PDB file of C-alpha atoms in Angstrom:
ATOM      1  CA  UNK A   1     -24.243 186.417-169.298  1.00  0.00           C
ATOM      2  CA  UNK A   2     -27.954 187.169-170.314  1.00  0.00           C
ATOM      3  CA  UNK A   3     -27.387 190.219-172.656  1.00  0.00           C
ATOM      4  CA  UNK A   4     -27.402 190.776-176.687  1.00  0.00           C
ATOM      5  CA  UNK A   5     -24.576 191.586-178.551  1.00  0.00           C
ATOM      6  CA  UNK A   6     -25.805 195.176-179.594  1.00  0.00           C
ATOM      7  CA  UNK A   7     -26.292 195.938-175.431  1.00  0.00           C
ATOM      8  CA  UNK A   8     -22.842 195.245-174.543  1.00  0.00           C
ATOM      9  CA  UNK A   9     -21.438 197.270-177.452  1.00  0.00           C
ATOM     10  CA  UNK A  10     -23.954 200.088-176.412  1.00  0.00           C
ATOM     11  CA  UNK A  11     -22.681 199.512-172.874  1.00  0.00           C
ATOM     12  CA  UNK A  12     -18.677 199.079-173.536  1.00  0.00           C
ATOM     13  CA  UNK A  13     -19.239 202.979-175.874  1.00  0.00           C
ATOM     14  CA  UNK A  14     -20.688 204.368-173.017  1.00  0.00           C
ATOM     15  CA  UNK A  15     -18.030 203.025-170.540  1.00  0.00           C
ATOM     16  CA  UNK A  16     -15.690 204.559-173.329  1.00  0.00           C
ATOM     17  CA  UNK A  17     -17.326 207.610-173.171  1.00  0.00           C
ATOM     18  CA  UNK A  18     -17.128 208.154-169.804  1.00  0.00           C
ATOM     19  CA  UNK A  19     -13.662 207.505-169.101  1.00  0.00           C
ATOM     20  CA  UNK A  20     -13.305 210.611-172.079  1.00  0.00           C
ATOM     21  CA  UNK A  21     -15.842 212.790-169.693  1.00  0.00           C
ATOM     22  CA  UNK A  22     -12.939 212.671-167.022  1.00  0.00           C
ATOM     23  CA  UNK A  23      -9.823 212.658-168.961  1.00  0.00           C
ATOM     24  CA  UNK A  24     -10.550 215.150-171.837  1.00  0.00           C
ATOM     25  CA  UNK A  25     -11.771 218.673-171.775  1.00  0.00           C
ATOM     26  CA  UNK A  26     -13.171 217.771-174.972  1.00  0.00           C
ATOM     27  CA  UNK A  27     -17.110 218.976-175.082  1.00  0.00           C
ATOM     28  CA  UNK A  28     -19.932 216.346-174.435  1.00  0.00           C
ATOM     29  CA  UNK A  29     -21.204 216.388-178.207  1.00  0.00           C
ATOM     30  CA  UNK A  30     -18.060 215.784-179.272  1.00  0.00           C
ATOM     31  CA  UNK A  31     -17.145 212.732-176.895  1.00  0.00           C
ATOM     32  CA  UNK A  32     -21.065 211.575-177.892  1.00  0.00           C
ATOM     33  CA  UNK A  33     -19.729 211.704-181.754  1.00  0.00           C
ATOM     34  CA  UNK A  34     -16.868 210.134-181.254  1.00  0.00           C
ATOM     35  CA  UNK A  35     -18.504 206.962-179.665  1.00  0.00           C
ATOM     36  CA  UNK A  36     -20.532 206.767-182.601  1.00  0.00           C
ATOM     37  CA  UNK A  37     -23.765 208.509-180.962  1.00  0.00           C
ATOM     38  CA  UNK A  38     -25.927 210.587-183.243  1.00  0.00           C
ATOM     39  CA  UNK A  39     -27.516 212.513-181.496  1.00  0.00           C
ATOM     40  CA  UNK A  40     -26.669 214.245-178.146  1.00  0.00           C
ATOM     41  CA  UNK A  41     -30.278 213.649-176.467  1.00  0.00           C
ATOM     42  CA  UNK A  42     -29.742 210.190-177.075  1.00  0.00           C
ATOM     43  CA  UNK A  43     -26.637 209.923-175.723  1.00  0.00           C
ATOM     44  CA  UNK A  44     -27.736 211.939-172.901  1.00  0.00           C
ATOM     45  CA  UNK A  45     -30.929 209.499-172.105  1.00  0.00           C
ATOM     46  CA  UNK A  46     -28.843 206.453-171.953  1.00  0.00           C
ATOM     47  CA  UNK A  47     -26.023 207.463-170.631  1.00  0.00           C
ATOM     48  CA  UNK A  48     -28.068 208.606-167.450  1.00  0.00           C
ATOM     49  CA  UNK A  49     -29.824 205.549-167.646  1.00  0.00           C
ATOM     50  CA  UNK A  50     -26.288 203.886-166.923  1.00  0.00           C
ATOM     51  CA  UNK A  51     -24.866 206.012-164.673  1.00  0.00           C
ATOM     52  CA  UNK A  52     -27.158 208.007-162.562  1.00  0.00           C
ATOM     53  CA  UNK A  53     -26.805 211.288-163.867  1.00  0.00           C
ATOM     54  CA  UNK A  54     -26.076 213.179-167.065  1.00  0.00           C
ATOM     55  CA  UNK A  55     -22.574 213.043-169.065  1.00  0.00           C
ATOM     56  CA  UNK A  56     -21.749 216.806-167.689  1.00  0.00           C
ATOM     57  CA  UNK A  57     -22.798 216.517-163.863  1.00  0.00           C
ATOM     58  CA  UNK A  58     -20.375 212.803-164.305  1.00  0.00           C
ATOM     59  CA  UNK A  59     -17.642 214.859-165.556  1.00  0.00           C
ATOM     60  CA  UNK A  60     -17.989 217.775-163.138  1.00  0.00           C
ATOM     61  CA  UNK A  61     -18.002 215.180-159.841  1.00  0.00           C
ATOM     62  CA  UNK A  62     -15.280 213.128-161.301  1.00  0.00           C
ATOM     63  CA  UNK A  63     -13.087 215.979-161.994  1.00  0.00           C
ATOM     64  CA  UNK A  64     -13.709 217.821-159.208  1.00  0.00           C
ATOM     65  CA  UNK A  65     -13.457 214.466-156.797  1.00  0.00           C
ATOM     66  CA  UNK A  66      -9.705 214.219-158.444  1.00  0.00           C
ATOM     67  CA  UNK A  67      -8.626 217.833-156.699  1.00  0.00           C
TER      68      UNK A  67
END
């Protein structure tokens, strides 16, 4: 696979992260921290860069999608 090291570790916390979003009620910045981001606009940026759309609108549509 064509990708670095430091991208796929970047990518595998933010996969991390997300699963959090959806099965913790555990705030953003907190789930950010935990995955070893540090700072929450950072986190923010590339985790809407991966997904679509930012860590809380993820965790609303998941959550809401599971009701």
């Amino acid at each position: 696979e064509d990708t670095t090291v430091s991208k796929w570790v970047l990518l595998r916390r933010l996969e991390r992260s997300a699963e959090d979003l959806i099965a913790s009620d555990a705030p953003v910045t907190d789930i950010a921290f935990k995955w070893g981001f540090k700072a929450l606009g950072h986190y923010s940026r590339t985790f809407k860069t991966r997904f679509g759309e930012s860590p809380s609108a993820y965790r609303l549509q998941r959550v809401s999608a599971r009701r």
